[in-house]
């Protein structure tokens, strides 16, 4: 595929010819800082004060998702302390999701844990930087074993039935994986909408969403639809569950609130900042980022139509690029934690999870669960 063909394909459903340079120009404002290169450094401090529901007693267990090290993020420091009886880090689960596990022998005891992370992030922009200019899709794609698992269905993400039917309608006769991804991404970002009445990040129950005909939800719902549709046409895809860390700079030119915010000193309360993103895999290249859910969030936040030039600029950027004022934890869907929880399998692991004598605590309600996440950016 020639560079000019790829760039033409990237403009589907887009007015990006006039607005994409704005994204590029916005980085030039910070040309003398690390942020111009997309490199940022955050301290994330998580505090937990577990409160057992009235009448509950017995052993308390807490599982906290931790960031993994990737090309776009590195954990430079990790410390934890608290009143726990035992606490340790493990990744002994199907997805290798890194986990801090802590236990308390009695729910009547004081149950606290403080976790401090220093995280350095790097904007992940393979499409914007032209890395795919000379990409050629192999005639017969082959996937490593650790990638092929992201073609398989899960409980909440089937790849047959209405999911397969919808995917086939979207891609039509197109067989080139990158173009299929563009078609599916644009269909999801244009046809789905953010519903702020949905609890947390949503359940990501793809078949139920498509069957309902009401294509609304939050980030897990919307990006799960993208991932399942991609798998249904034979392209590996996955979500990454994580949390926003602070102010968006590049994307902040289009919305001050939709993509993450902080005060003028770089401090932010990110307790409710959980956000799921998506990736897809091109044979012969590797993983590429995407986030159609944030396009729908920007539309709702700014009260704009999908055809608005600013929305189209965001839409174009988020196919193949992520601004990293966010940190990712893991790719887990419908899997067992380690040690295995009483309530299993877990839909996803973007929030802390706790059980009191085998009964889960509502992690969608931080005031009930009693946890708080604070982020500060080094400037």
GROMACS .gro file of C-alpha atoms in nm:
model
  379
    1UNK     CA    1   0.000   0.000   0.000
    2UNK     CA    2   0.150   0.335  -0.108
    3UNK     CA    3   0.175   0.619   0.143
    4UNK     CA    4  -0.069   0.832  -0.057
    5UNK     CA    5  -0.322   0.547  -0.054
    6UNK     CA    6  -0.296   0.505   0.320
    7UNK     CA    7  -0.341   0.876   0.382
    8UNK     CA    8  -0.640   0.878   0.150
    9UNK     CA    9  -0.790   0.584   0.340
   10UNK     CA   10  -0.733   0.760   0.670
   11UNK     CA   11  -0.968   1.037   0.561
   12UNK     CA   12  -1.282   0.822   0.542
   13UNK     CA   13  -1.579   1.007   0.696
   14UNK     CA   14  -1.341   1.294   0.765
   15UNK     CA   15  -1.279   1.658   0.698
   16UNK     CA   16  -0.930   1.605   0.831
   17UNK     CA   17  -0.757   1.772   0.540
   18UNK     CA   18  -0.824   2.107   0.699
   19UNK     CA   19  -0.799   2.019   1.066
   20UNK     CA   20  -0.534   1.752   1.112
   21UNK     CA   21  -0.254   2.013   1.084
   22UNK     CA   22  -0.405   2.177   1.394
   23UNK     CA   23  -0.320   1.869   1.596
   24UNK     CA   24   0.030   1.872   1.459
   25UNK     CA   25   0.066   2.245   1.517
   26UNK     CA   26  -0.059   2.218   1.871
   27UNK     CA   27   0.250   2.023   1.965
   28UNK     CA   28   0.473   2.298   1.830
   29UNK     CA   29   0.347   2.529   2.104
   30UNK     CA   30   0.545   2.315   2.346
   31UNK     CA   31   0.848   2.268   2.121
   32UNK     CA   32   1.103   2.335   2.395
   33UNK     CA   33   0.955   2.094   2.650
   34UNK     CA   34   0.947   1.719   2.695
   35UNK     CA   35   0.573   1.737   2.638
   36UNK     CA   36   0.636   1.835   2.275
   37UNK     CA   37   0.786   1.490   2.233
   38UNK     CA   38   0.490   1.340   2.415
   39UNK     CA   39   0.699   1.236   2.716
   40UNK     CA   40   0.542   1.303   3.057
   41UNK     CA   41   0.594   1.196   3.417
   42UNK     CA   42   0.323   1.142   3.677
   43UNK     CA   43   0.303   1.036   4.041
   44UNK     CA   44  -0.015   0.840   4.109
   45UNK     CA   45  -0.107   0.788   4.475
   46UNK     CA   46  -0.389   0.545   4.552
   47UNK     CA   47  -0.535   0.516   4.901
   48UNK     CA   48  -0.780   0.249   5.012
   49UNK     CA   49  -0.980   0.243   5.336
   50UNK     CA   50  -1.199  -0.061   5.306
   51UNK     CA   51  -1.524  -0.050   5.497
   52UNK     CA   52  -1.710  -0.378   5.529
   53UNK     CA   53  -2.083  -0.360   5.450
   54UNK     CA   54  -2.302  -0.365   5.759
   55UNK     CA   55  -2.331  -0.716   5.897
   56UNK     CA   56  -2.028  -0.843   5.705
   57UNK     CA   57  -1.743  -1.017   5.882
   58UNK     CA   58  -1.452  -1.245   5.803
   59UNK     CA   59  -1.152  -1.232   5.573
   60UNK     CA   60  -1.113  -0.933   5.340
   61UNK     CA   61  -0.929  -0.961   5.009
   62UNK     CA   62  -0.829  -0.678   4.775
   63UNK     CA   63  -0.703  -0.699   4.416
   64UNK     CA   64  -0.558  -0.377   4.267
   65UNK     CA   65  -0.469  -0.353   3.895
   66UNK     CA   66  -0.114  -0.232   3.830
   67UNK     CA   67   0.033  -0.083   3.510
   68UNK     CA   68   0.249  -0.299   3.289
   69UNK     CA   69   0.565  -0.173   3.119
   70UNK     CA   70   0.529  -0.109   2.747
   71UNK     CA   71   0.680   0.107   2.474
   72UNK     CA   72   0.439   0.386   2.574
   73UNK     CA   73   0.465   0.367   2.954
   74UNK     CA   74   0.718   0.269   3.218
   75UNK     CA   75   0.667   0.229   3.592
   76UNK     CA   76   0.975   0.385   3.750
   77UNK     CA   77   0.872   0.348   4.114
   78UNK     CA   78   0.621   0.133   4.302
   79UNK     CA   79   0.578   0.140   4.681
   80UNK     CA   80   0.293   0.022   4.900
   81UNK     CA   81   0.217   0.010   5.271
   82UNK     CA   82  -0.080  -0.049   5.498
   83UNK     CA   83  -0.242  -0.245   5.778
   84UNK     CA   84  -0.279  -0.565   5.574
   85UNK     CA   85  -0.176  -0.905   5.705
   86UNK     CA   86  -0.014  -0.993   5.373
   87UNK     CA   87   0.038  -0.820   5.038
   88UNK     CA   88   0.226  -0.915   4.723
   89UNK     CA   89   0.242  -0.859   4.346
   90UNK     CA   90   0.155  -1.130   4.098
   91UNK     CA   91   0.065  -1.170   3.730
   92UNK     CA   92  -0.044  -1.533   3.758
   93UNK     CA   93  -0.359  -1.518   3.545
   94UNK     CA   94  -0.467  -1.587   3.187
   95UNK     CA   95  -0.386  -1.234   3.066
   96UNK     CA   96  -0.079  -1.176   3.281
   97UNK     CA   97  -0.260  -0.883   3.442
   98UNK     CA   98  -0.025  -0.742   3.705
   99UNK     CA   99  -0.199  -0.734   4.041
  100UNK     CA  100  -0.132  -0.611   4.393
  101UNK     CA  101  -0.314  -0.855   4.623
  102UNK     CA  102  -0.370  -0.775   4.992
  103UNK     CA  103  -0.558  -0.953   5.272
  104UNK     CA  104  -0.690  -0.864   5.618
  105UNK     CA  105  -0.794  -1.142   5.860
  106UNK     CA  106  -1.101  -0.968   5.999
  107UNK     CA  107  -1.336  -0.713   5.844
  108UNK     CA  108  -1.369  -0.545   6.184
  109UNK     CA  109  -1.003  -0.439   6.176
  110UNK     CA  110  -0.876  -0.113   6.029
  111UNK     CA  111  -0.814  -0.192   5.662
  112UNK     CA  112  -0.590   0.055   5.480
  113UNK     CA  113  -0.348   0.041   5.190
  114UNK     CA  114  -0.151   0.318   5.018
  115UNK     CA  115   0.008   0.264   4.678
  116UNK     CA  116   0.245   0.512   4.513
  117UNK     CA  117   0.349   0.485   4.150
  118UNK     CA  118   0.582   0.702   3.945
  119UNK     CA  119   0.497   0.657   3.578
  120UNK     CA  120   0.665   0.795   3.268
  121UNK     CA  121   0.453   0.796   2.955
  122UNK     CA  122   0.526   0.852   2.587
  123UNK     CA  123   0.260   0.946   2.332
  124UNK     CA  124   0.200   0.646   2.105
  125UNK     CA  125   0.155   0.785   1.752
  126UNK     CA  126   0.251   0.530   1.485
  127UNK     CA  127   0.007   0.665   1.225
  128UNK     CA  128   0.081   1.034   1.291
  129UNK     CA  129   0.456   0.968   1.270
  130UNK     CA  130   0.426   0.784   0.937
  131UNK     CA  131   0.537   0.442   1.062
  132UNK     CA  132   0.288   0.272   0.832
  133UNK     CA  133   0.401   0.451   0.516
  134UNK     CA  134   0.568   0.141   0.379
  135UNK     CA  135   0.349  -0.124   0.536
  136UNK     CA  136   0.241  -0.416   0.317
  137UNK     CA  137  -0.028  -0.655   0.435
  138UNK     CA  138   0.086  -1.018   0.393
  139UNK     CA  139  -0.128  -1.236   0.169
  140UNK     CA  140  -0.151  -1.499   0.443
  141UNK     CA  141  -0.122  -1.332   0.785
  142UNK     CA  142   0.028  -1.534   1.068
  143UNK     CA  143  -0.010  -1.439   1.432
  144UNK     CA  144   0.210  -1.530   1.730
  145UNK     CA  145   0.036  -1.737   1.999
  146UNK     CA  146   0.021  -1.442   2.238
  147UNK     CA  147  -0.159  -1.241   1.968
  148UNK     CA  148  -0.390  -1.514   1.835
  149UNK     CA  149  -0.572  -1.528   2.169
  150UNK     CA  150  -0.717  -1.188   2.083
  151UNK     CA  151  -0.913  -1.344   1.798
  152UNK     CA  152  -1.112  -1.561   2.036
  153UNK     CA  153  -1.456  -1.478   2.176
  154UNK     CA  154  -1.526  -1.414   2.543
  155UNK     CA  155  -1.854  -1.418   2.733
  156UNK     CA  156  -1.910  -1.047   2.675
  157UNK     CA  157  -1.751  -1.036   2.329
  158UNK     CA  158  -1.882  -1.309   2.097
  159UNK     CA  159  -1.760  -1.306   1.737
  160UNK     CA  160  -2.048  -1.491   1.573
  161UNK     CA  161  -2.418  -1.418   1.526
  162UNK     CA  162  -2.512  -1.052   1.515
  163UNK     CA  163  -2.149  -0.949   1.576
  164UNK     CA  164  -2.026  -1.132   1.265
  165UNK     CA  165  -2.323  -1.014   1.060
  166UNK     CA  166  -2.262  -0.652   1.158
  167UNK     CA  167  -1.890  -0.673   1.091
  168UNK     CA  168  -1.943  -0.824   0.746
  169UNK     CA  169  -2.189  -0.547   0.652
  170UNK     CA  170  -1.943  -0.280   0.760
  171UNK     CA  171  -1.638  -0.408   0.571
  172UNK     CA  172  -1.827  -0.535   0.264
  173UNK     CA  173  -1.581  -0.670   0.009
  174UNK     CA  174  -1.279  -0.504   0.170
  175UNK     CA  175  -1.013  -0.763   0.267
  176UNK     CA  176  -0.711  -0.548   0.355
  177UNK     CA  177  -0.687  -0.549   0.738
  178UNK     CA  178  -0.589  -0.185   0.785
  179UNK     CA  179  -0.875  -0.066   0.566
  180UNK     CA  180  -1.113  -0.303   0.747
  181UNK     CA  181  -0.999  -0.150   1.075
  182UNK     CA  182  -1.061   0.202   0.941
  183UNK     CA  183  -1.411   0.110   0.824
  184UNK     CA  184  -1.504  -0.052   1.157
  185UNK     CA  185  -1.352   0.230   1.361
  186UNK     CA  186  -1.540   0.495   1.165
  187UNK     CA  187  -1.866   0.300   1.189
  188UNK     CA  188  -1.833   0.269   1.566
  189UNK     CA  189  -1.732   0.630   1.626
  190UNK     CA  190  -2.010   0.763   1.400
  191UNK     CA  191  -2.295   0.531   1.499
  192UNK     CA  192  -2.241   0.479   1.871
  193UNK     CA  193  -2.296   0.742   2.137
  194UNK     CA  194  -2.186   0.802   2.493
  195UNK     CA  195  -2.453   0.748   2.758
  196UNK     CA  196  -2.357   0.906   3.090
  197UNK     CA  197  -2.633   0.716   3.269
  198UNK     CA  198  -2.439   0.392   3.228
  199UNK     CA  199  -2.265   0.281   3.550
  200UNK     CA  200  -1.886   0.296   3.559
  201UNK     CA  201  -1.726   0.230   3.221
  202UNK     CA  202  -2.005  -0.005   3.110
  203UNK     CA  203  -2.018  -0.384   3.087
  204UNK     CA  204  -1.904  -0.421   2.726
  205UNK     CA  205  -2.175  -0.678   2.645
  206UNK     CA  206  -2.139  -0.652   2.269
  207UNK     CA  207  -2.417  -0.881   2.145
  208UNK     CA  208  -2.668  -0.723   2.382
  209UNK     CA  209  -2.573  -0.375   2.261
  210UNK     CA  210  -2.608  -0.465   1.892
  211UNK     CA  211  -2.929  -0.661   1.944
  212UNK     CA  212  -3.088  -0.374   2.136
  213UNK     CA  213  -3.039  -0.134   1.848
  214UNK     CA  214  -2.951   0.131   2.107
  215UNK     CA  215  -2.584   0.183   2.036
  216UNK     CA  216  -2.505   0.376   2.353
  217UNK     CA  217  -2.274   0.321   2.646
  218UNK     CA  218  -1.943   0.424   2.790
  219UNK     CA  219  -1.586   0.345   2.697
  220UNK     CA  220  -1.592  -0.030   2.766
  221UNK     CA  221  -1.917  -0.068   2.573
  222UNK     CA  222  -1.803   0.132   2.272
  223UNK     CA  223  -1.447   0.003   2.248
  224UNK     CA  224  -1.565  -0.355   2.312
  225UNK     CA  225  -1.790  -0.326   2.008
  226UNK     CA  226  -1.490  -0.215   1.803
  227UNK     CA  227  -1.277  -0.501   1.936
  228UNK     CA  228  -1.542  -0.768   1.881
  229UNK     CA  229  -1.615  -0.649   1.527
  230UNK     CA  230  -1.243  -0.658   1.448
  231UNK     CA  231  -1.212  -1.013   1.580
  232UNK     CA  232  -1.517  -1.113   1.378
  233UNK     CA  233  -1.339  -1.021   1.052
  234UNK     CA  234  -1.023  -1.205   1.159
  235UNK     CA  235  -0.811  -0.915   1.289
  236UNK     CA  236  -0.675  -0.953   1.646
  237UNK     CA  237  -0.794  -0.676   1.877
  238UNK     CA  238  -0.815  -0.606   2.249
  239UNK     CA  239  -0.905  -0.341   2.506
  240UNK     CA  240  -0.661  -0.199   2.755
  241UNK     CA  241  -0.813  -0.089   3.084
  242UNK     CA  242  -0.651   0.203   3.262
  243UNK     CA  243  -0.700   0.550   3.408
  244UNK     CA  244  -0.650   0.910   3.300
  245UNK     CA  245  -0.366   1.084   3.481
  246UNK     CA  246  -0.397   1.452   3.401
  247UNK     CA  247  -0.457   1.725   3.147
  248UNK     CA  248  -0.471   1.642   2.778
  249UNK     CA  249  -0.248   1.881   2.586
  250UNK     CA  250  -0.289   1.795   2.217
  251UNK     CA  251  -0.647   1.675   2.254
  252UNK     CA  252  -0.715   1.950   2.507
  253UNK     CA  253  -0.727   2.198   2.220
  254UNK     CA  254  -1.057   2.036   2.124
  255UNK     CA  255  -1.202   1.977   2.470
  256UNK     CA  256  -1.072   2.086   2.809
  257UNK     CA  257  -1.273   1.821   2.994
  258UNK     CA  258  -1.338   1.518   2.772
  259UNK     CA  259  -0.987   1.373   2.766
  260UNK     CA  260  -0.855   1.448   3.115
  261UNK     CA  261  -0.796   1.759   3.325
  262UNK     CA  262  -0.579   1.895   3.607
  263UNK     CA  263  -0.530   2.220   3.794
  264UNK     CA  264  -0.263   2.476   3.698
  265UNK     CA  265  -0.007   2.295   3.915
  266UNK     CA  266  -0.066   1.959   3.751
  267UNK     CA  267  -0.269   1.801   4.033
  268UNK     CA  268  -0.581   1.597   3.960
  269UNK     CA  269  -0.829   1.383   4.148
  270UNK     CA  270  -0.859   1.087   3.910
  271UNK     CA  271  -1.066   0.860   4.136
  272UNK     CA  272  -1.336   0.839   3.870
  273UNK     CA  273  -1.097   0.863   3.574
  274UNK     CA  274  -1.101   0.498   3.465
  275UNK     CA  275  -1.092   0.468   3.087
  276UNK     CA  276  -1.072   0.177   2.845
  277UNK     CA  277  -0.890   0.206   2.513
  278UNK     CA  278  -0.852  -0.034   2.218
  279UNK     CA  279  -0.580  -0.185   2.000
  280UNK     CA  280  -0.569  -0.393   1.684
  281UNK     CA  281  -0.289  -0.600   1.534
  282UNK     CA  282  -0.151  -0.590   1.180
  283UNK     CA  283   0.044  -0.898   1.074
  284UNK     CA  284   0.393  -0.795   0.975
  285UNK     CA  285   0.375  -0.473   1.177
  286UNK     CA  286   0.234  -0.517   1.527
  287UNK     CA  287  -0.020  -0.347   1.755
  288UNK     CA  288  -0.184  -0.015   1.670
  289UNK     CA  289  -0.386   0.208   1.907
  290UNK     CA  290  -0.743   0.328   1.863
  291UNK     CA  291  -1.010   0.491   2.079
  292UNK     CA  292  -1.349   0.548   1.913
  293UNK     CA  293  -1.508   0.582   2.259
  294UNK     CA  294  -1.331   0.912   2.323
  295UNK     CA  295  -1.470   1.049   1.997
  296UNK     CA  296  -1.821   0.991   2.132
  297UNK     CA  297  -1.725   1.142   2.468
  298UNK     CA  298  -1.593   1.456   2.301
  299UNK     CA  299  -1.914   1.488   2.097
  300UNK     CA  300  -2.127   1.471   2.411
  301UNK     CA  301  -1.904   1.695   2.623
  302UNK     CA  302  -1.880   1.968   2.360
  303UNK     CA  303  -2.234   1.916   2.224
  304UNK     CA  304  -2.111   1.878   1.867
  305UNK     CA  305  -2.224   1.671   1.570
  306UNK     CA  306  -1.999   1.397   1.435
  307UNK     CA  307  -1.947   1.599   1.116
  308UNK     CA  308  -1.804   1.896   1.308
  309UNK     CA  309  -1.443   1.965   1.196
  310UNK     CA  310  -1.310   1.948   1.553
  311UNK     CA  311  -1.477   1.611   1.608
  312UNK     CA  312  -1.333   1.489   1.280
  313UNK     CA  313  -0.984   1.599   1.386
  314UNK     CA  314  -1.020   1.398   1.706
  315UNK     CA  315  -1.168   1.106   1.511
  316UNK     CA  316  -0.871   1.100   1.275
  317UNK     CA  317  -0.612   1.129   1.550
  318UNK     CA  318  -0.757   0.848   1.761
  319UNK     CA  319  -0.725   0.597   1.480
  320UNK     CA  320  -0.363   0.497   1.519
  321UNK     CA  321  -0.259   0.736   1.798
  322UNK     CA  322  -0.294   0.784   2.173
  323UNK     CA  323  -0.200   1.089   2.377
  324UNK     CA  324  -0.055   0.942   2.695
  325UNK     CA  325  -0.202   1.146   2.978
  326UNK     CA  326  -0.335   0.801   3.064
  327UNK     CA  327  -0.184   0.478   3.194
  328UNK     CA  328  -0.292   0.127   3.094
  329UNK     CA  329  -0.323  -0.166   3.333
  330UNK     CA  330  -0.416  -0.484   3.145
  331UNK     CA  331  -0.617  -0.651   2.867
  332UNK     CA  332  -0.821  -0.889   3.083
  333UNK     CA  333  -1.179  -0.984   2.986
  334UNK     CA  334  -1.394  -1.254   3.145
  335UNK     CA  335  -1.107  -1.412   3.339
  336UNK     CA  336  -1.009  -1.536   3.684
  337UNK     CA  337  -0.803  -1.319   3.914
  338UNK     CA  338  -0.521  -1.466   4.119
  339UNK     CA  339  -0.572  -1.576   4.387
  340UNK     CA  340  -0.908  -1.681   4.246
  341UNK     CA  341  -1.195  -1.469   4.375
  342UNK     CA  342  -1.523  -1.613   4.499
  343UNK     CA  343  -1.716  -1.420   4.235
  344UNK     CA  344  -1.560  -1.537   3.912
  345UNK     CA  345  -1.489  -1.479   3.629
  346UNK     CA  346  -1.433  -1.103   3.640
  347UNK     CA  347  -1.572  -0.905   3.344
  348UNK     CA  348  -1.270  -0.672   3.333
  349UNK     CA  349  -1.000  -0.543   3.567
  350UNK     CA  350  -0.992  -0.166   3.536
  351UNK     CA  351  -1.115  -0.099   3.890
  352UNK     CA  352  -0.991  -0.233   4.224
  353UNK     CA  353  -1.185  -0.541   4.333
  354UNK     CA  354  -1.251  -0.652   4.690
  355UNK     CA  355  -1.444  -0.925   4.871
  356UNK     CA  356  -1.553  -0.951   5.233
  357UNK     CA  357  -1.598  -1.317   5.328
  358UNK     CA  358  -1.653  -1.390   4.959
  359UNK     CA  359  -1.905  -1.110   4.897
  360UNK     CA  360  -1.793  -0.840   4.649
  361UNK     CA  361  -1.776  -0.473   4.745
  362UNK     CA  362  -1.922  -0.230   4.489
  363UNK     CA  363  -1.612  -0.097   4.314
  364UNK     CA  364  -1.818   0.142   4.102
  365UNK     CA  365  -1.885   0.349   4.415
  366UNK     CA  366  -1.554   0.485   4.552
  367UNK     CA  367  -1.732   0.644   4.849
  368UNK     CA  368  -1.872   0.305   4.948
  369UNK     CA  369  -1.554   0.116   4.862
  370UNK     CA  370  -1.357   0.408   5.015
  371UNK     CA  371  -1.070   0.455   4.772
  372UNK     CA  372  -0.913   0.769   4.626
  373UNK     CA  373  -0.671   0.823   4.340
  374UNK     CA  374  -0.461   1.142   4.319
  375UNK     CA  375  -0.224   1.228   4.036
  376UNK     CA  376   0.042   1.496   4.007
  377UNK     CA  377   0.251   1.573   3.703
  378UNK     CA  378   0.617   1.667   3.722
  379UNK     CA  379   0.663   2.001   3.546
   0.00000   0.00000   0.00000
